[in-house]
CSV table of C-alpha atoms in Angstrom, one decimal:
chain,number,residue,atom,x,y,z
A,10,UNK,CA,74.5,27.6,75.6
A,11,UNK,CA,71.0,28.8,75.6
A,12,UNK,CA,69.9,30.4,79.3
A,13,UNK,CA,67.0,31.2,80.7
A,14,UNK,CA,67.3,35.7,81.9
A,15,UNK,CA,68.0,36.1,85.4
A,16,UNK,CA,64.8,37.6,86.0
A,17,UNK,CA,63.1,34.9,85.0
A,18,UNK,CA,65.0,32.7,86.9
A,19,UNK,CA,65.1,35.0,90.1
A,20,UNK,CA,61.1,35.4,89.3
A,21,UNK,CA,59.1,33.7,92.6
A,22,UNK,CA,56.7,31.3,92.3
A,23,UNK,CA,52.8,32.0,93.2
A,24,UNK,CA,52.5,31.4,97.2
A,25,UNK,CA,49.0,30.4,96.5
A,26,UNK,CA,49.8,28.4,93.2
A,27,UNK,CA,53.1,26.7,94.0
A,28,UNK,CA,51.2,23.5,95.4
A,29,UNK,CA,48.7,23.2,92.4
A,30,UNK,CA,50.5,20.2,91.2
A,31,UNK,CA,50.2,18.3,94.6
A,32,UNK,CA,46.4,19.2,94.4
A,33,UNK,CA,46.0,18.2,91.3
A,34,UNK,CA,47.9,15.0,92.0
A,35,UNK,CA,45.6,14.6,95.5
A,36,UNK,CA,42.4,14.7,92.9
A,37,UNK,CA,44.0,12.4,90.6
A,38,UNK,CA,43.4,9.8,94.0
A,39,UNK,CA,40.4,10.6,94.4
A,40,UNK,CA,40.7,12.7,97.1
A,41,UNK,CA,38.5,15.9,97.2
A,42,UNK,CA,40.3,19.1,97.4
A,43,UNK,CA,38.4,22.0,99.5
A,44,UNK,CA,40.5,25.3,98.3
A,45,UNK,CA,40.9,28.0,100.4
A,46,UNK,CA,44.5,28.6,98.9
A,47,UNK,CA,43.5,31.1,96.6
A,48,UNK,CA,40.8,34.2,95.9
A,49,UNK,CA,37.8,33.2,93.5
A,50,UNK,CA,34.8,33.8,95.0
A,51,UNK,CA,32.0,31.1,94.5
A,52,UNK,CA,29.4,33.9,94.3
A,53,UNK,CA,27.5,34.1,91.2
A,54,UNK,CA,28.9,36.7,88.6
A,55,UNK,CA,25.6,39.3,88.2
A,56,UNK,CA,23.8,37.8,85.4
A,57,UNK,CA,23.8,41.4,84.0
A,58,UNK,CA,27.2,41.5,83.1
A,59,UNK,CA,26.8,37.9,81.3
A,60,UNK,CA,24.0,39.5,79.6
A,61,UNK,CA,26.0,42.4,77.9
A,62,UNK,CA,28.2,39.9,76.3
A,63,UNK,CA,25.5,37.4,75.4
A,64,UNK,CA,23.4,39.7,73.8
A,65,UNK,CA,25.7,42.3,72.1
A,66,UNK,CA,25.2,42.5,68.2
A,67,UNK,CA,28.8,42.4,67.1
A,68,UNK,CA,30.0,42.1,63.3
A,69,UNK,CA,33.8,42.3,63.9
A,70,UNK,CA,35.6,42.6,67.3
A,71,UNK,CA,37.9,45.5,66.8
A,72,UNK,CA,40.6,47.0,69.0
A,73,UNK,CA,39.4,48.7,71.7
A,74,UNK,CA,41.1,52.6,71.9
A,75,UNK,CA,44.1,51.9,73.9
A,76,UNK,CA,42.9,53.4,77.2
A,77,UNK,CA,39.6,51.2,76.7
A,78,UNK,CA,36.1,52.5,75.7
A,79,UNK,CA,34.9,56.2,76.3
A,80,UNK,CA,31.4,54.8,77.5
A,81,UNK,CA,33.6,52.5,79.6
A,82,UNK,CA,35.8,54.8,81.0
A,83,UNK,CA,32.5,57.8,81.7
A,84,UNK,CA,30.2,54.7,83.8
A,85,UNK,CA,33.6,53.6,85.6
A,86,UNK,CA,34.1,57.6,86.8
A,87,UNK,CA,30.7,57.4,87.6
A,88,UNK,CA,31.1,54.7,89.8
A,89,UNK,CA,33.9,56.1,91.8
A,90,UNK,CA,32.6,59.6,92.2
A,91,UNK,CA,29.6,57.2,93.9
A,92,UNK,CA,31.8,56.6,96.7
A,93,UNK,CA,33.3,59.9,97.3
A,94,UNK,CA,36.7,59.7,95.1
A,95,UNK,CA,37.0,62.6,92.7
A,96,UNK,CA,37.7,60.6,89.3
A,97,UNK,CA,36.6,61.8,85.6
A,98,UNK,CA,37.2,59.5,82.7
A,99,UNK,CA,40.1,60.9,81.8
A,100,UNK,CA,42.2,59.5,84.6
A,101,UNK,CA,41.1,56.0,83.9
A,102,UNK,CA,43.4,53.7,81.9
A,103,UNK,CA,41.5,50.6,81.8
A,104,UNK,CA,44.1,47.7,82.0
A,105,UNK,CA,44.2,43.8,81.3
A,106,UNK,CA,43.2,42.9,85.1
A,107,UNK,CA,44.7,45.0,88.3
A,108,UNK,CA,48.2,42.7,87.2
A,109,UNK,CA,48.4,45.3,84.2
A,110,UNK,CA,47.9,48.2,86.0
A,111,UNK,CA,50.2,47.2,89.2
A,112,UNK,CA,52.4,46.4,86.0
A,113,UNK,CA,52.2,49.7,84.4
A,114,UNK,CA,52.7,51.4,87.9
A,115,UNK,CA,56.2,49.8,88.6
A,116,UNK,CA,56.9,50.4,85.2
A,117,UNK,CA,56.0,54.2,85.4
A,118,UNK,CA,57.0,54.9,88.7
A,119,UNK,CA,60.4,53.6,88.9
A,120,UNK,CA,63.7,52.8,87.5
A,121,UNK,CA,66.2,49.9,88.0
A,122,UNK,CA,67.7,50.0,91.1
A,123,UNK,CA,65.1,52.3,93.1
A,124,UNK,CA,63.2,51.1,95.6
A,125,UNK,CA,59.2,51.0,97.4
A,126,UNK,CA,58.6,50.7,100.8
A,127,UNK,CA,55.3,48.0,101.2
A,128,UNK,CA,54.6,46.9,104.7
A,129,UNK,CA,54.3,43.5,105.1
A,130,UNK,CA,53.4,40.6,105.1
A,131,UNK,CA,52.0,41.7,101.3
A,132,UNK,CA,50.3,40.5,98.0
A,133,UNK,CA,52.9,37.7,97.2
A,134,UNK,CA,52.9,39.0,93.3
A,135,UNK,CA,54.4,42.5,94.4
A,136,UNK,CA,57.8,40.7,94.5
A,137,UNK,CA,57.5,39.1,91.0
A,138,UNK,CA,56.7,42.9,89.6
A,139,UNK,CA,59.7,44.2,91.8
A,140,UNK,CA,61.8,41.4,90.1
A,141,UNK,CA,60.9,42.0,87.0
A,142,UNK,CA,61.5,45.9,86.8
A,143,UNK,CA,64.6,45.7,88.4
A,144,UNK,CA,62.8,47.6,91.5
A,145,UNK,CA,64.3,47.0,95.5
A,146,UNK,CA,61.3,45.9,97.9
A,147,UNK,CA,61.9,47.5,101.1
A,148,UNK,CA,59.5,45.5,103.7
A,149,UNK,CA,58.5,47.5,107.0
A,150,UNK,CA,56.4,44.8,108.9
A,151,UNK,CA,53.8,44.4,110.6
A,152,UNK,CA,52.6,41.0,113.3
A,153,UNK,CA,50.0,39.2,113.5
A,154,UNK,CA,49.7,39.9,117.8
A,155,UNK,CA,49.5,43.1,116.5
A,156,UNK,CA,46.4,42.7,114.4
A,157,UNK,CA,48.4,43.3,111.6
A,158,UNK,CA,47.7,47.0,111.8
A,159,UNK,CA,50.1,49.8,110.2
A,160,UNK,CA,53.6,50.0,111.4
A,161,UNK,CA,54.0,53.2,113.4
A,162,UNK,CA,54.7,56.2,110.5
A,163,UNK,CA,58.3,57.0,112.2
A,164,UNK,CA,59.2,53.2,110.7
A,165,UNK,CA,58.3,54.0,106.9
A,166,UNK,CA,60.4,57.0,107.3
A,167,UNK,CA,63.1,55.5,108.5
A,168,UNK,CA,63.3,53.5,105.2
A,169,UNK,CA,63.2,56.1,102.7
A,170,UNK,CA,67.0,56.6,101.3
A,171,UNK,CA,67.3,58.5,98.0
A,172,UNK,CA,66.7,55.7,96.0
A,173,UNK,CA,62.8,55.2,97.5
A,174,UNK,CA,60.5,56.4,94.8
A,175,UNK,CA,57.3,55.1,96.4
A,176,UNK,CA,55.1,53.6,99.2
A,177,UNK,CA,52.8,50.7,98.1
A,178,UNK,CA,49.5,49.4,100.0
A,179,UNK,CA,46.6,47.3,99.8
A,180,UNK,CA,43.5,48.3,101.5
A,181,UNK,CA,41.8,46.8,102.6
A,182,UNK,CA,45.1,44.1,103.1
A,183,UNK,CA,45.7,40.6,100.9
A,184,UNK,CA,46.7,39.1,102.9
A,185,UNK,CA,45.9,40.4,106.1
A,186,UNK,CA,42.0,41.7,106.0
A,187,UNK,CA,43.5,45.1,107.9
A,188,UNK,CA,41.6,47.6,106.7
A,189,UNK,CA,43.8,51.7,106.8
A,190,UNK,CA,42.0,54.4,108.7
A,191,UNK,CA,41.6,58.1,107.8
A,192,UNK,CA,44.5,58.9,109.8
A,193,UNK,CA,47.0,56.8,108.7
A,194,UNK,CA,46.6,57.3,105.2
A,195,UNK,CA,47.3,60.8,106.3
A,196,UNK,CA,50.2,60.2,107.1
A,197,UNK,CA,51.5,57.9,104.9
A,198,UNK,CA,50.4,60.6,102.1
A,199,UNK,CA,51.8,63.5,104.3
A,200,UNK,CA,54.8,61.2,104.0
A,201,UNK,CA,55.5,60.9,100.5
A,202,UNK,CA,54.6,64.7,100.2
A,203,UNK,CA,57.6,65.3,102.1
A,204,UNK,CA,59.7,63.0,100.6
A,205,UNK,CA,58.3,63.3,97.1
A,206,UNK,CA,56.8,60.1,96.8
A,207,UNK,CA,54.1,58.4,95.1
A,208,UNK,CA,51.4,56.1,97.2
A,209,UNK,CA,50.6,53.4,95.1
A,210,UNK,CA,47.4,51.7,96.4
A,211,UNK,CA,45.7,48.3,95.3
A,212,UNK,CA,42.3,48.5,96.1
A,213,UNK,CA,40.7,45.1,95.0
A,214,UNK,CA,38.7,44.6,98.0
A,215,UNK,CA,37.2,48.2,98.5
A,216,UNK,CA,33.8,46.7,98.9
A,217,UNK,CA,34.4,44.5,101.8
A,218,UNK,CA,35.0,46.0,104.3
A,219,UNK,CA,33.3,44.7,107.7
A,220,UNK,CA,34.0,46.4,110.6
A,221,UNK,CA,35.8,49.4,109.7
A,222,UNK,CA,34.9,52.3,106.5
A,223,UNK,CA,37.1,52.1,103.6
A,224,UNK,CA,39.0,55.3,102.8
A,225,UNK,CA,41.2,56.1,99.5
A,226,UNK,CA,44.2,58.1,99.8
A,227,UNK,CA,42.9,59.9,96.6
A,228,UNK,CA,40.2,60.7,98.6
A,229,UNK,CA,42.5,62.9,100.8
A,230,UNK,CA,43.5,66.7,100.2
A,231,UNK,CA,46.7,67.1,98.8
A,232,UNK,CA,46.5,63.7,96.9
A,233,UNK,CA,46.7,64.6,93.1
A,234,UNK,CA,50.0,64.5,92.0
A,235,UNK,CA,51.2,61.6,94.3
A,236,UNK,CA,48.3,59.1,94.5
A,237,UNK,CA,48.0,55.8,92.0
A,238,UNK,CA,45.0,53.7,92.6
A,239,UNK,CA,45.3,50.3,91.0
A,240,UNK,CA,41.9,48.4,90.5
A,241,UNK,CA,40.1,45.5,89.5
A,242,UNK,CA,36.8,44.3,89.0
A,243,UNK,CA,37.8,40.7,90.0
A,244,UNK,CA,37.0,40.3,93.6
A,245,UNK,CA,33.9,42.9,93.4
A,246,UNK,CA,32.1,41.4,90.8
A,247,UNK,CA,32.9,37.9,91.2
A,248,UNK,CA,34.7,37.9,87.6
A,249,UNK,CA,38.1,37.2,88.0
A,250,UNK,CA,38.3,35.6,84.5
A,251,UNK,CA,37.1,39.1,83.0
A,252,UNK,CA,40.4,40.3,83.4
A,253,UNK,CA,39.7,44.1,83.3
A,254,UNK,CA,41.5,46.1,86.1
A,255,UNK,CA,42.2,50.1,86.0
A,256,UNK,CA,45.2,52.1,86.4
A,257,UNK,CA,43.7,55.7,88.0
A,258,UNK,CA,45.6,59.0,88.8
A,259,UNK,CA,45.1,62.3,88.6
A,260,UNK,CA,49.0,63.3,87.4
A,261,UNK,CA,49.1,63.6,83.8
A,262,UNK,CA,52.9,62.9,83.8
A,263,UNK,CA,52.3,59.4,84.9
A,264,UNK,CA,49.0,58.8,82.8
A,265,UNK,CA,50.7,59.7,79.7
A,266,UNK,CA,53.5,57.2,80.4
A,267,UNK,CA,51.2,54.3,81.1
A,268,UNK,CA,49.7,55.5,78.5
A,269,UNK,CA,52.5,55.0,76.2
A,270,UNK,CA,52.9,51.6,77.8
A,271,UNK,CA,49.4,50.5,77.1
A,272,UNK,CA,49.8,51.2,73.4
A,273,UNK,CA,52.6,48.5,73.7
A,274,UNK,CA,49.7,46.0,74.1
A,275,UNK,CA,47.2,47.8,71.7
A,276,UNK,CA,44.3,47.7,73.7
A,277,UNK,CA,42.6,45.9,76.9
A,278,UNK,CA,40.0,43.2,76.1
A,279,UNK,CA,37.0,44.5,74.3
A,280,UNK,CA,34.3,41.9,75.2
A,281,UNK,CA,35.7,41.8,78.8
A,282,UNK,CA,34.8,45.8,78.7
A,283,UNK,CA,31.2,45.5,77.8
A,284,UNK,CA,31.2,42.5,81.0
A,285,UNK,CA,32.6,45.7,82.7
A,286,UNK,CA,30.5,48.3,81.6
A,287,UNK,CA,27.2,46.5,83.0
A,288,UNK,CA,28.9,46.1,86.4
A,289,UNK,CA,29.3,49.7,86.5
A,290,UNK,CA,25.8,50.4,86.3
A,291,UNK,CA,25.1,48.6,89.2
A,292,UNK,CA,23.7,50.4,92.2
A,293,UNK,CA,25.9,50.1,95.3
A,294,UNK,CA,23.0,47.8,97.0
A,295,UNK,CA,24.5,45.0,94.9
A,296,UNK,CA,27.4,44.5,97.5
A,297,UNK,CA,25.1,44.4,100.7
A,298,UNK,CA,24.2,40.3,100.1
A,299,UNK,CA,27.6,39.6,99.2
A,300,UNK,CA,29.6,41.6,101.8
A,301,UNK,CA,27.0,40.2,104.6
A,302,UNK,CA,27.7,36.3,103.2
A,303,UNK,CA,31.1,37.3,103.5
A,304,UNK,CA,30.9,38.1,106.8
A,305,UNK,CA,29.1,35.2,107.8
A,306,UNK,CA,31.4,33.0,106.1
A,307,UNK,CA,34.4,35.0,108.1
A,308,UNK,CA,32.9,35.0,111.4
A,309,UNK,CA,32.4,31.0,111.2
A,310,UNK,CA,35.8,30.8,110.2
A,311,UNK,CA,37.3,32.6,113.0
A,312,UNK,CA,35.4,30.8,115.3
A,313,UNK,CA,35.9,27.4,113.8
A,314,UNK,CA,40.2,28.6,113.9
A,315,UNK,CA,40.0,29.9,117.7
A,316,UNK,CA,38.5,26.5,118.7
A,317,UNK,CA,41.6,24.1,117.6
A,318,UNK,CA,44.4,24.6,120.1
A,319,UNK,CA,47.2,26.4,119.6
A,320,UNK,CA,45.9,28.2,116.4
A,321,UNK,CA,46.0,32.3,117.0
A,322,UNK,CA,44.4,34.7,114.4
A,323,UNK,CA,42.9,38.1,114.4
A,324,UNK,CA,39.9,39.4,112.8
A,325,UNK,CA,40.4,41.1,109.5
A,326,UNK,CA,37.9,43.8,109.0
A,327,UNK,CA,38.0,43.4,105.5
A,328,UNK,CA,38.5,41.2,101.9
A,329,UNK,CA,38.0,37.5,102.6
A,330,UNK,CA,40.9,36.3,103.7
A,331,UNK,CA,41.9,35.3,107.1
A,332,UNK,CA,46.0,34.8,108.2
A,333,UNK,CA,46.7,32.7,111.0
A,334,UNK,CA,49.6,31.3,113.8
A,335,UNK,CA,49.5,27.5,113.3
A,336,UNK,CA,51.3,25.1,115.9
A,337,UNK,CA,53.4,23.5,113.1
A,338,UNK,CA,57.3,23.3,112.4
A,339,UNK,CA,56.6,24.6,108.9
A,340,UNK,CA,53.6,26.0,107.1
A,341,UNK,CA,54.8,24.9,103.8
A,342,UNK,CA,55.6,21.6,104.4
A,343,UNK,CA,52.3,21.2,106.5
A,344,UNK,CA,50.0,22.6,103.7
A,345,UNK,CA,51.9,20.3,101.0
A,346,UNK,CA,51.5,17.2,104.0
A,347,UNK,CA,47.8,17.9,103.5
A,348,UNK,CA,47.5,17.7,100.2
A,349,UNK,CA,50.3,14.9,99.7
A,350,UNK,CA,50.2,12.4,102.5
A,351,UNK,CA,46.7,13.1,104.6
A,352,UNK,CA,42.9,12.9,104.0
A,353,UNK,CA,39.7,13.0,106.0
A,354,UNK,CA,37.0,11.5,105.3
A,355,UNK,CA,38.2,11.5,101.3
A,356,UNK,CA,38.5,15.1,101.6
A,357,UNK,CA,41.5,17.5,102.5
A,358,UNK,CA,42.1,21.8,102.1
A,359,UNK,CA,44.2,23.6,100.5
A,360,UNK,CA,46.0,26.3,102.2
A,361,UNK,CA,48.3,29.3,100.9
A,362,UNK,CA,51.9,29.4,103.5
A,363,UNK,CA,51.9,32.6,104.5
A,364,UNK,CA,56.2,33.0,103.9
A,365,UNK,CA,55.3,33.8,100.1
A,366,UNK,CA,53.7,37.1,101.5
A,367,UNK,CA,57.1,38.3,103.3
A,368,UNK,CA,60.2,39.5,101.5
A,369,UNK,CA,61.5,39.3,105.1
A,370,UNK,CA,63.6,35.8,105.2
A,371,UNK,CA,62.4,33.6,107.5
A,372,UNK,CA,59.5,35.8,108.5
A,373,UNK,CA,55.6,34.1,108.5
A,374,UNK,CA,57.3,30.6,108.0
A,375,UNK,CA,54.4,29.0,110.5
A,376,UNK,CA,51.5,30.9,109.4
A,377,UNK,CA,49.0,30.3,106.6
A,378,UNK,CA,46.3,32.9,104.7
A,379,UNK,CA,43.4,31.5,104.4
A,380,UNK,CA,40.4,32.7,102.1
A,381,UNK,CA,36.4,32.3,102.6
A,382,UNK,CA,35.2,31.8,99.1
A,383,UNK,CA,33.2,28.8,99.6
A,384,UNK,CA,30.2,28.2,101.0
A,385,UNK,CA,29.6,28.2,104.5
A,386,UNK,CA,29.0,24.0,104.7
A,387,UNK,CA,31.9,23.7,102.5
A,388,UNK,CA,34.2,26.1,105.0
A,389,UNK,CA,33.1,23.6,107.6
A,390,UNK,CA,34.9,21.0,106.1
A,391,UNK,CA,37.4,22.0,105.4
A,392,UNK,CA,37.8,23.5,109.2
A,393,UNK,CA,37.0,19.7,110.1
A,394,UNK,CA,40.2,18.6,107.6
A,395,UNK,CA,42.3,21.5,109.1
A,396,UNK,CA,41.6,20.4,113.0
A,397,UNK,CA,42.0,16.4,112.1
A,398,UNK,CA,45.5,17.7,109.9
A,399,UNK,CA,46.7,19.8,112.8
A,400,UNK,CA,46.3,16.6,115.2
A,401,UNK,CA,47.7,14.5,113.0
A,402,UNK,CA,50.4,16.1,111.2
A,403,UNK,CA,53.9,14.6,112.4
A,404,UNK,CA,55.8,18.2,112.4
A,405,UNK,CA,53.1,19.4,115.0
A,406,UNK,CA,54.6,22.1,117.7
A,407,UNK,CA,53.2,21.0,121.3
A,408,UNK,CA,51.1,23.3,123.0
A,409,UNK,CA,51.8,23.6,126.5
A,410,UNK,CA,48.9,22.3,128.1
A,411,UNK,CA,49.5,19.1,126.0
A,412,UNK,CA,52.9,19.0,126.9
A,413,UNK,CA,51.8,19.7,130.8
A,414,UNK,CA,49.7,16.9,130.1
A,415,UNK,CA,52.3,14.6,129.4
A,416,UNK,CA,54.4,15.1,131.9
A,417,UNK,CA,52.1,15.5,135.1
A,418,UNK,CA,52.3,12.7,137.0
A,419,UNK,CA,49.5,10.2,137.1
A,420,UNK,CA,47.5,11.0,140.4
């Protein structure tokens, strides 16, 4: 009898995507749907980049060379050596979209059976790549009263057996918005130093950080041989749909495998890399309108959260995404209530359950990420939809100065 593989069986759903089809079917009613389930910005793509595309003379669209375009790869270096990370073109592998290159890293860096330490909660897809490769997440985590900060160095260590082959982070955090300092990426990469480890980190949200200064461990002395950063220009430039990401590292061991695993799928997208190449030559003044709208957007969301009782969140000092405590039974089934059985004023929000983001069973099953990628008067309605669901929703948890309410004698 034809079977579907066990990976693809054991593969997870999307925590952000697994309730498209409940949206979809809330639309089909005629209800409007305000996302904040899932990260595409609403601001513009640079009409530069469109411009590249628009108004390149091309006769045939060839294959790119399999580690994407020299003038690519030369601007891109240029970009990071902008910000203080010592990159040349030729420790750029430009990938299909940061997927690729987390992808090639899991691919590169271990076997079946070993195992990386992420703490969590995490970038839900981390377990599907796990899955696939045959790779053991190892979760250290980290709590919400707690800011969501690191987990104290002593805990990674703990985890490392001789099956642990690396450390993976994002910083700043999805889902979080915790952004690493100096000092503990110094230790984490002191870490995998001793241990012979590599430090895999995602850095999609690079750019936004708001109340603390973004560091790369490949910044840090000491950081050649174990460092992978895995990019994209999704988040940054608004152009998610480009689908051009980089896999960057200064150990020619592990470039040359990726290498050998990029040539399995020829070449990344060549019209996408000319969209890329104009974002490159951007000056680093682009991001100062769009980091201070994200900001704006964030801080109106936190204040619009702190107001409905018995909701709890930190601030996240980067990305745009906000996790927060709600007082429900169950996040999932409240974020599918929303979009199934409730509506305010025609209109309801999406929301991502945060228990995606955890391998940990059980762990985040009442809190929710949320992201800021609408507009400020759309973010107020769906905070509106939010405080009307939350009073409304039949699993609510009672707070206790409702439930003193209730039981006070009348006077």
């Amino acid at each position: 009898m034809l079977s579907v593989s066990d990976r693809g069986q054991a593969l997870p759903f999307s925590p952000y995507r697994k309730l498209t089809p409940f949206a979809d079917a809330a639309k089909a009613r005629g209800v409007h749907v305000l996302h904040l389930n899932i990260g595409q910005p609403d601001i513009e793509t640079p009409p530069t980049m469109l411009a590249a595309v628009q108004q390149a003379s091309i006769r045939v669209l060839e294959y790119s060379p399999t580690a994407g375009y020299p003038s690519y790869r030369h601007k891109l270096a240029s970009y990071y050596q902008r910000i203080g990370m010592p990159v040349v073109a030729d420790d750029i592998l430009v990938t299909t979209g940061g997927s690729e290159a987390l992808l090639f890293a899991f691919m590169c860096c271990f076997n079946p059976g070993d195992e990386v330490i992420i703490p969590e909660p995490f970038y839900g897809p981390y377990l599907g790549f796990a899955e696939a490769t045959g790779v053991r997440v190892v979760p250290v985590p980290s709590y919400l009263d707690e800011g969501f900060r690191l987990p104290p160095i002593e805990e990674l260590a703990a985890r490392v057996t001789e099956r642990t082959k690396a450390i993976l982070i994002c910083n700043p955090n999805n889902p979080t918005g915790y952004v690493y300092r100096r000092d503990e990426l110094t230790q984490l990469l002191a870490l995998c130093q001793q241990q012979q480890l590599y430090l895999l980190s995602d850095e999609a949200y690079r750019e936004f950080c708001y109340d603390a200064e973004f560091t790369s461990p490949l910044q840090l002395p000491g950081a050649a041989e174990h460092v992978v950063v895995l990019d994209t220009i999704s988040k940054r430039y608004s152009a998610c749909g480009a689908r051009i990401g980089a896999f960057v590292t200064k150990n020619k061991d592990l470039y040359q495998a990726a290498f050998k695993f990029a040539q399995l799928r020829v070449s990344p997208p060549g019209l996408a890399q000319m969209f890329a190449e104009a974002a490159a030559e951007l000056p680093l003044s682009y991001f100062d309108h769009t980091k201070a709208e994200y900001r704006a957007r964030r801080d109106l969301m936190l204040q619009r959260l702190r107001a409905m009782p018995g909701v709890e969140c930190p601030t996240p000092s980067g990305t745009f995404y906000i996790m927060a405590r709600l007082p429900v039974d169950n996040a999932e089934r409240f974020a599918q209530w929303l979009l199934e059985d409730f509506s305010h004023q025609g209109r309801t929000t999406m929301i991502s359950p945060a228990a995606g983001f955890y391998a940990t069973p059980g762990a985040g099953h009442n809190e929710v990420r949320l992201a800021y990628v609408i507009n400020q008067q759309a973010i107020n309605a769906a905070m509106d939809c939010l405080a009307a669901g939350l009073r409304a929703y039949p699993g609510r948890v009672p707070q206790p100065t409702e439930a003193a309410a209730v039981t006070s004698p009348l006077p």
